[in-house]
Backbone as JSON, one array per atom type, in Angstrom:
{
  "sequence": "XXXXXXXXXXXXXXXXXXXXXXXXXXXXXXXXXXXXXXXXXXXXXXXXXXXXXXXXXXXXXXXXXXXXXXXXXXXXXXXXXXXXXXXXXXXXXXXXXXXXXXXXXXXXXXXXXXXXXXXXXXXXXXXXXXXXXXXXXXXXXXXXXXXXXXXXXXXXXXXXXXXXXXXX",
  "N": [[-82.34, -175.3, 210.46], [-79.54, -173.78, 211.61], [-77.47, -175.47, 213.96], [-75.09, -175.43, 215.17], [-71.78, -175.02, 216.84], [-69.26, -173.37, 218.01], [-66.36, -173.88, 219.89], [-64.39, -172.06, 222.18], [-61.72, -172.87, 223.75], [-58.43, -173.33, 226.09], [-58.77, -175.97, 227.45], [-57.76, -178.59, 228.05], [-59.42, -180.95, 229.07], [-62.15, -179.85, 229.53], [-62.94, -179.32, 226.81], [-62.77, -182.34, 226.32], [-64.79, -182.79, 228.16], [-67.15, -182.01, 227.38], [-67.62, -182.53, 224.16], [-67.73, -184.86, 224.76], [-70.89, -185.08, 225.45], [-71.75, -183.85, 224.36], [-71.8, -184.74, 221.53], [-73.42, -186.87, 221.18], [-75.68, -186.22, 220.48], [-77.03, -185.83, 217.15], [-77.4, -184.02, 215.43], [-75.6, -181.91, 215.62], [-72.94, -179.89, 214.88], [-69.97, -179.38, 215.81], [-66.85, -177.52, 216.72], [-63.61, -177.36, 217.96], [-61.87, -174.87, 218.98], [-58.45, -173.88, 219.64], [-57.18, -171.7, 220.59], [-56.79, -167.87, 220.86], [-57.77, -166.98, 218.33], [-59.66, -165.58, 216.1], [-61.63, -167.75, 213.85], [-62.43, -167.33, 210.81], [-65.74, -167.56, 209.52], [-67.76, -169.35, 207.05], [-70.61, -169.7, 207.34], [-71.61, -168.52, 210.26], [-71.4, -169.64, 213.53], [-74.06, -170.89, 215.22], [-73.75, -170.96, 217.94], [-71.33, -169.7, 220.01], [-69.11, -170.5, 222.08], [-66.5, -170.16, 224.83], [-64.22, -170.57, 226.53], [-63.12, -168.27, 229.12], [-61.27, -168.34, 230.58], [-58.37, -168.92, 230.53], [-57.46, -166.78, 229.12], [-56.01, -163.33, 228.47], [-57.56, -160.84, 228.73], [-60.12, -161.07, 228.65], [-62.65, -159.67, 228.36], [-62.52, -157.39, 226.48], [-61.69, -159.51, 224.21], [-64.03, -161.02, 223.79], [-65.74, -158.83, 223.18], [-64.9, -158.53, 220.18], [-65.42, -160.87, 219.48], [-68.36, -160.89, 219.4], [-68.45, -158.52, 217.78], [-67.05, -159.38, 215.08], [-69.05, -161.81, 215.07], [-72.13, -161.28, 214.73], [-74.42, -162.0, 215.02], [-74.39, -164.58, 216.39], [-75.27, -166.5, 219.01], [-73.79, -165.62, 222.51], [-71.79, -167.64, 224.61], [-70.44, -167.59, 227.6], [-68.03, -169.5, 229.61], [-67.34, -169.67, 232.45], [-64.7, -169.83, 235.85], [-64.13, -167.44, 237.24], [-64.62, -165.57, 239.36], [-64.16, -162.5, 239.68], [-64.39, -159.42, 240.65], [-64.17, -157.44, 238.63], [-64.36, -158.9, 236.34], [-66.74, -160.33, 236.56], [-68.76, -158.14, 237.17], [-68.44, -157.16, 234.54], [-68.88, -159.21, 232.85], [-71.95, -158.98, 233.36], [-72.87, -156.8, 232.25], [-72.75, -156.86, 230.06], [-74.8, -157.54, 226.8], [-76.87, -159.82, 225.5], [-75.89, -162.3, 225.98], [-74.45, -165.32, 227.33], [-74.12, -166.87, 230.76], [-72.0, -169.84, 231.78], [-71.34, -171.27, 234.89], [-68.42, -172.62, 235.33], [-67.84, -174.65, 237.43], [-70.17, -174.8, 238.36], [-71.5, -177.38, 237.52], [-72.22, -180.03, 234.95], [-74.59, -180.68, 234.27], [-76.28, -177.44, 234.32], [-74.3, -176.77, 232.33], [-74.63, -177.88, 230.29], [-77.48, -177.43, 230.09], [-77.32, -174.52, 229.53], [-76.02, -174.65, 227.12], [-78.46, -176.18, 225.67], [-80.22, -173.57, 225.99], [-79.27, -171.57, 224.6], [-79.03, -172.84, 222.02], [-81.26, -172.55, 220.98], [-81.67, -169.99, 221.11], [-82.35, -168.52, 223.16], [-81.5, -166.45, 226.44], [-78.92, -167.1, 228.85], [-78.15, -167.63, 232.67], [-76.35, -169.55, 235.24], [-76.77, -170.12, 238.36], [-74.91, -169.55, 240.51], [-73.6, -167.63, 238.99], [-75.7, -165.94, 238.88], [-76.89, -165.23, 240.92], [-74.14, -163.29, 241.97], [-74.69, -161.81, 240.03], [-76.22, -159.81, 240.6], [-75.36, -158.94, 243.4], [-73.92, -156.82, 242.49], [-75.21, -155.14, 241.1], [-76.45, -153.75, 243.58], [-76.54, -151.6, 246.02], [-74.03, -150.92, 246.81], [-72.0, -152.29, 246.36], [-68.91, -151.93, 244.83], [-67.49, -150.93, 242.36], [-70.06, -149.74, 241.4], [-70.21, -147.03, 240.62], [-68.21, -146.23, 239.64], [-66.37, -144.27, 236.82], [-66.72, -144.1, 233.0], [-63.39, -143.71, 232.08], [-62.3, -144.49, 234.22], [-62.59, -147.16, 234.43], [-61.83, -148.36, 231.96], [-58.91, -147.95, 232.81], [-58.68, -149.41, 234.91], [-59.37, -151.86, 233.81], [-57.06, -151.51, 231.72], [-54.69, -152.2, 233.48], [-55.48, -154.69, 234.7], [-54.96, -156.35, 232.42], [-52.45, -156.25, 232.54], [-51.17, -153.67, 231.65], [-48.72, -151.3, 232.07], [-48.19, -148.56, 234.56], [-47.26, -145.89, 233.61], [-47.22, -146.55, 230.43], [-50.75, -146.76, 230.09], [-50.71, -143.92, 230.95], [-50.04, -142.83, 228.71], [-51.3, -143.83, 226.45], [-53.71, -142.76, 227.31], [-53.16, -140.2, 226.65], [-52.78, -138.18, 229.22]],
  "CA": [[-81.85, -174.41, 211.51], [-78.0, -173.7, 211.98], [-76.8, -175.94, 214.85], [-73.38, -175.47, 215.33], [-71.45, -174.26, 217.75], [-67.72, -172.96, 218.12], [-65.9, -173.47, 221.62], [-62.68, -171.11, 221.97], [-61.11, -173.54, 224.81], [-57.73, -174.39, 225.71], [-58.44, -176.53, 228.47], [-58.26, -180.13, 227.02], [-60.63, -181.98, 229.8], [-62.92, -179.46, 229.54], [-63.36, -179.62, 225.51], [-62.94, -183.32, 226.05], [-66.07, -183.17, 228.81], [-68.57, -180.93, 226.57], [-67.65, -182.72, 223.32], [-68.73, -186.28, 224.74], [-72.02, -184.93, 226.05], [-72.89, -183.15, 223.01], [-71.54, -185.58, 220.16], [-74.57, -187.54, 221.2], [-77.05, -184.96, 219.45], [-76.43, -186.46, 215.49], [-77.46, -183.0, 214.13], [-74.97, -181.15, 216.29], [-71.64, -179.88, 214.65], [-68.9, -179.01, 217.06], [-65.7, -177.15, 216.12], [-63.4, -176.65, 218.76], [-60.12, -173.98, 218.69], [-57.44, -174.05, 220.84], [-56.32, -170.9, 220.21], [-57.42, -167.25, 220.98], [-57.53, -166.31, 217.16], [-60.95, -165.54, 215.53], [-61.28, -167.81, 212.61], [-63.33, -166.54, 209.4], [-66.13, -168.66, 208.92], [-68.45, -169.02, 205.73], [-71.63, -169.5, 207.57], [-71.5, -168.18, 211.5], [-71.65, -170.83, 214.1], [-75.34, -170.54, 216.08], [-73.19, -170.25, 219.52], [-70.26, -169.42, 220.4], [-68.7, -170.85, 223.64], [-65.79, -169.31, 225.35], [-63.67, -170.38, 227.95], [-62.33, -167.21, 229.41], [-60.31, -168.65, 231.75], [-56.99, -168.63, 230.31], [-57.62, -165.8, 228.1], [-55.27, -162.28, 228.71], [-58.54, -159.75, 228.25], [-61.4, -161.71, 228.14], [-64.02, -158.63, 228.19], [-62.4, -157.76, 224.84], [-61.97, -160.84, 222.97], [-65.65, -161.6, 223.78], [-66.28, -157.85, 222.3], [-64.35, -158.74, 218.75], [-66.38, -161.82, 218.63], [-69.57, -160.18, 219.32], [-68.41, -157.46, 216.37], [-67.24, -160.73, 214.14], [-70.28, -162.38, 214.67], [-73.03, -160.15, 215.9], [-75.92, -163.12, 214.74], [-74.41, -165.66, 217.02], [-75.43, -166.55, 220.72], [-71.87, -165.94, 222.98], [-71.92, -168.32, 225.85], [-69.19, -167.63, 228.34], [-67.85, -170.6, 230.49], [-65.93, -169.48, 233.66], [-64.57, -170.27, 236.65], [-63.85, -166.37, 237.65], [-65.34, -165.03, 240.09], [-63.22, -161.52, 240.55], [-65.49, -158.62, 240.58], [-64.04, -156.75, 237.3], [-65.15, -159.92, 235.5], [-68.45, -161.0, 236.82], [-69.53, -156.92, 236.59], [-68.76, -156.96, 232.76], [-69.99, -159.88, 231.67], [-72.97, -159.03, 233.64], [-73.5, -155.85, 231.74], [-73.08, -157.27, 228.4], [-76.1, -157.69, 226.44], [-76.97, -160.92, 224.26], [-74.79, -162.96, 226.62], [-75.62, -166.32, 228.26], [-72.58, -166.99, 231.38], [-72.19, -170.82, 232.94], [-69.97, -171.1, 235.91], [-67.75, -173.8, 235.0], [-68.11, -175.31, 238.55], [-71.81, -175.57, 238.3], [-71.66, -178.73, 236.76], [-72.15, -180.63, 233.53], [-76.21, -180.12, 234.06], [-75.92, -176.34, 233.68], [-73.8, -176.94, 231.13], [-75.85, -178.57, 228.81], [-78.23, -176.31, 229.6], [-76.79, -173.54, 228.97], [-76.22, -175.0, 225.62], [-79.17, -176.13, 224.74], [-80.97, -172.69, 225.88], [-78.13, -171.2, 223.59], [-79.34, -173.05, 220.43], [-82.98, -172.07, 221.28], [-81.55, -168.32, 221.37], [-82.66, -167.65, 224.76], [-80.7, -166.1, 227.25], [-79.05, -168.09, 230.26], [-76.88, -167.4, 233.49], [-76.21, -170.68, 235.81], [-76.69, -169.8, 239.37], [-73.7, -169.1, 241.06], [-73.5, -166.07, 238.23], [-76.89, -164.64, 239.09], [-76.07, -164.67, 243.11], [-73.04, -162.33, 242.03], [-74.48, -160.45, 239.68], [-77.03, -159.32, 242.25], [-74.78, -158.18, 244.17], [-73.45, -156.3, 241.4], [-76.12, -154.02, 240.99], [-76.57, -153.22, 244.61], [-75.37, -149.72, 245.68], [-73.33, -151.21, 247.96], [-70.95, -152.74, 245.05], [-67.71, -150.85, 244.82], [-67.99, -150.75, 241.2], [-70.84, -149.02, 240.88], [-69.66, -145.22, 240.87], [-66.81, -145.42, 238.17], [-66.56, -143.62, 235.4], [-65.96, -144.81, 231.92], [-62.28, -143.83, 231.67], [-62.01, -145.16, 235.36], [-63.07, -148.56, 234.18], [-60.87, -148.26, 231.02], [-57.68, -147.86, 233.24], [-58.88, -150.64, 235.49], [-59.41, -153.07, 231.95], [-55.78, -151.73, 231.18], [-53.93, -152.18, 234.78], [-56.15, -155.96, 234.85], [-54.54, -156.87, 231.17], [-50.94, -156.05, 232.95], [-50.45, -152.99, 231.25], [-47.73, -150.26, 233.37], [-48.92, -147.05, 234.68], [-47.12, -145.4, 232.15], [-48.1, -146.72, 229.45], [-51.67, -146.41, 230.01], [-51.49, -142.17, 230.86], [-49.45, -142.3, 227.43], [-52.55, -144.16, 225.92], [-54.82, -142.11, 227.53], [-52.71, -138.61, 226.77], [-52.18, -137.94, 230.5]],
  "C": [[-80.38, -174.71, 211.79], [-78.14, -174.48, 213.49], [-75.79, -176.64, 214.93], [-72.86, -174.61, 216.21], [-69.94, -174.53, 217.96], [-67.24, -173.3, 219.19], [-64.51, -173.19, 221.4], [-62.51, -172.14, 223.85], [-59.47, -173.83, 225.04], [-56.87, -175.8, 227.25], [-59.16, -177.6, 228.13], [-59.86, -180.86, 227.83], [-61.82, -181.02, 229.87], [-63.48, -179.22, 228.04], [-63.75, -181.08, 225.63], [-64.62, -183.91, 226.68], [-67.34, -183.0, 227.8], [-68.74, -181.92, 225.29], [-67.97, -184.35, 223.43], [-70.18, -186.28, 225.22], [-72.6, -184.69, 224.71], [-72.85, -184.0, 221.18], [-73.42, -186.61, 220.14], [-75.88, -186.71, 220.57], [-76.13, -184.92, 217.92], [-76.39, -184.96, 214.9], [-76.67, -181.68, 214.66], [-73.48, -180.57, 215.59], [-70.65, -179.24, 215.46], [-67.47, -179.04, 216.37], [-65.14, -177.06, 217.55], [-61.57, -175.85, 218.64], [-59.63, -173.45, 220.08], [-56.91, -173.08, 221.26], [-57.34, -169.52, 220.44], [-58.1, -166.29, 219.73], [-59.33, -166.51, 216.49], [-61.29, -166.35, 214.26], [-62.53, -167.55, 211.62], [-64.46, -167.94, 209.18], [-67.37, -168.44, 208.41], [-70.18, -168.76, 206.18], [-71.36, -169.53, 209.56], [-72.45, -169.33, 212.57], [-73.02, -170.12, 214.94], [-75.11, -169.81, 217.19], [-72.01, -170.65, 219.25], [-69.75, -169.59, 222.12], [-67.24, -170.49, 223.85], [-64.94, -169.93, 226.53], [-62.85, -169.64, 228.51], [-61.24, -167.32, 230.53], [-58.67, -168.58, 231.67], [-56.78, -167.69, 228.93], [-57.15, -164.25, 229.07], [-56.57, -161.31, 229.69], [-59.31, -159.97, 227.61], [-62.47, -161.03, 227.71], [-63.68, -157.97, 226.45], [-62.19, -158.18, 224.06], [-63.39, -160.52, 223.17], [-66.41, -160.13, 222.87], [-65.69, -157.74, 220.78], [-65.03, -159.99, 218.49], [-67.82, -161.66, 218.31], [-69.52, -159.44, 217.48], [-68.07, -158.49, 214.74], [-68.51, -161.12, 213.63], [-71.37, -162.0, 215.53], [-74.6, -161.23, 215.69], [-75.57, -164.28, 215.56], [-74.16, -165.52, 218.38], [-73.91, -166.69, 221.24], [-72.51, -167.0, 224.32], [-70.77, -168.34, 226.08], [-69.28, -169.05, 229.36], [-66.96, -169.93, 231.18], [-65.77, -169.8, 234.72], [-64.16, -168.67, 237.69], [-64.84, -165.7, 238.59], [-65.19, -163.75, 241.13], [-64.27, -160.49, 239.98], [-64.97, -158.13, 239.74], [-65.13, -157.68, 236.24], [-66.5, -159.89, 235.51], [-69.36, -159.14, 236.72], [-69.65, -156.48, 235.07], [-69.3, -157.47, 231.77], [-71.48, -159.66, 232.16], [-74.07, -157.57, 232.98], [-73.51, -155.46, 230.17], [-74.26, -158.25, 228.16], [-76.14, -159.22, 225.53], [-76.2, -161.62, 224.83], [-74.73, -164.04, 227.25], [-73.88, -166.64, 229.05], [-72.81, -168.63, 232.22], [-71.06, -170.83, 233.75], [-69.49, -172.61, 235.36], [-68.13, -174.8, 235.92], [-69.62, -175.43, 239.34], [-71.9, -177.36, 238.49], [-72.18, -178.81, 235.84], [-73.94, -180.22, 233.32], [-76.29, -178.69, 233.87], [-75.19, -176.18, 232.79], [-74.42, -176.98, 230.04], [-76.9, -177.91, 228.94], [-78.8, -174.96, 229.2], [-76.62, -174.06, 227.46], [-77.07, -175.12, 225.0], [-80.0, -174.94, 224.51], [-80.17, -171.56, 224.76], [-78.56, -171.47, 222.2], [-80.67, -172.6, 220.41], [-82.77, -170.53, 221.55], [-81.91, -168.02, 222.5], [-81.3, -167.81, 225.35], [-80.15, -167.04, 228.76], [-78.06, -167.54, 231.02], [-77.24, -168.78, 234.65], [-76.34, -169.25, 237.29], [-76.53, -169.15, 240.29], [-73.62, -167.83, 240.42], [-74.55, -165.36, 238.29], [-76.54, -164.21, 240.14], [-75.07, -163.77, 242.99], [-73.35, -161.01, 240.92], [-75.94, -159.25, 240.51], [-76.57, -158.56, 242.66], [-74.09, -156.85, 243.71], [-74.23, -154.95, 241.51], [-76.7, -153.68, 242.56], [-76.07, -152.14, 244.75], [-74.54, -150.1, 246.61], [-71.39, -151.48, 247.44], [-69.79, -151.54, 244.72], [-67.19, -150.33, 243.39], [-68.69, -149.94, 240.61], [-71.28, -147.62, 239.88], [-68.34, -145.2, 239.71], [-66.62, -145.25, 236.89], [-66.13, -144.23, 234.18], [-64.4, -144.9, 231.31], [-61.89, -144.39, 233.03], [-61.81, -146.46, 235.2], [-62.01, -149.15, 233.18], [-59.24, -148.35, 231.67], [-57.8, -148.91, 234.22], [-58.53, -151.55, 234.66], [-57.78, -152.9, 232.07], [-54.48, -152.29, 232.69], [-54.48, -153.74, 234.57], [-55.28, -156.79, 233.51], [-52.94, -156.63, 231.57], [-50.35, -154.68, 232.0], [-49.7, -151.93, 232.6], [-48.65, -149.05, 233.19], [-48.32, -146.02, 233.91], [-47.5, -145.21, 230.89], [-49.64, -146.58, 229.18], [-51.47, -144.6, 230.13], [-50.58, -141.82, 229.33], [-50.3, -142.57, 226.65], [-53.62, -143.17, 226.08], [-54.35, -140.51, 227.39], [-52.73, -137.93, 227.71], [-50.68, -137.4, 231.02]]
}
């Protein structure tokens, strides 16, 4: 059974935390890239871990790694807790999310439910996405090019440039 797992990080003490917890499991291989760049690899890591935290346009990286590698578990790690975010990853499918500020026990088990293919969300990210799906949620009601010009305004693009994108 493939167990290996990628982590796109580039927040040292938090590679350095994960990668002394998990070195201790002998049959574990652990890559980790520093960098937001997808790299090509021969046999697709089991999971895929994520720290979206210092990432531009996290909702679409995480959808080019999905389309990369559509056979391997994503596990997001974040510390975000701004309602664009926590409504998108909450409505992506195949997705397991730990709050960073859980702690190291959700961590790890988010990982290991990760290599065991099941699905996981820590806590703190169910309590919000709850709220999420309430009708109360200001979110709820907007349309798919609504959402799309949100995504692009959130990624710093100008209001220009998006109604020139969008032929406006």
């Amino acid at each position: 059974m493939n167990q290996s797992i990628t982590f796109f990080t580039k927040d040292k003490i938090m590679g350095d935390l994960l990668a002394r917890y998990l070195t201790k499991k002998s049959d574990l291989e652990l890559t980790f890239v520093d960098s937001f760049d997808i790299p090509e690899a021969k046999i697709p890591p089991a999971v895929i871990a994520v720290d979206i935290d210092h990432h531009g346009d996290p909702i679409e990286f995480l959808k080019e790694l999905r389309n990369e590698h559509p056979h391997s578990r994503l596990l997001v790690l974040t510390s975000h807790v701004s309602d664009y975010i926590i409504h998108h990853l909450t409505k992506m499918r195949n997705l397991s999310i730990a709050h960073k500020f859980d702690g190291v026990g959700y961590l790890l088990e988010a990982i290991t439910m990760c290599l065991e293919n099941r699905a996981y969300s820590s806590p703190s990210i169910r309590a919000l996405g709850k709220s999420f799906r309430s009708k109360a949620h200001p979110y709820r009601h907007l349309t798919s090019q609504n959402e799309l010009v949100l995504r692009k305004l959130v990624s710093g693009q100008t209001k220009p440039k998006i109604a020139e994108d969008l032929g406006l």
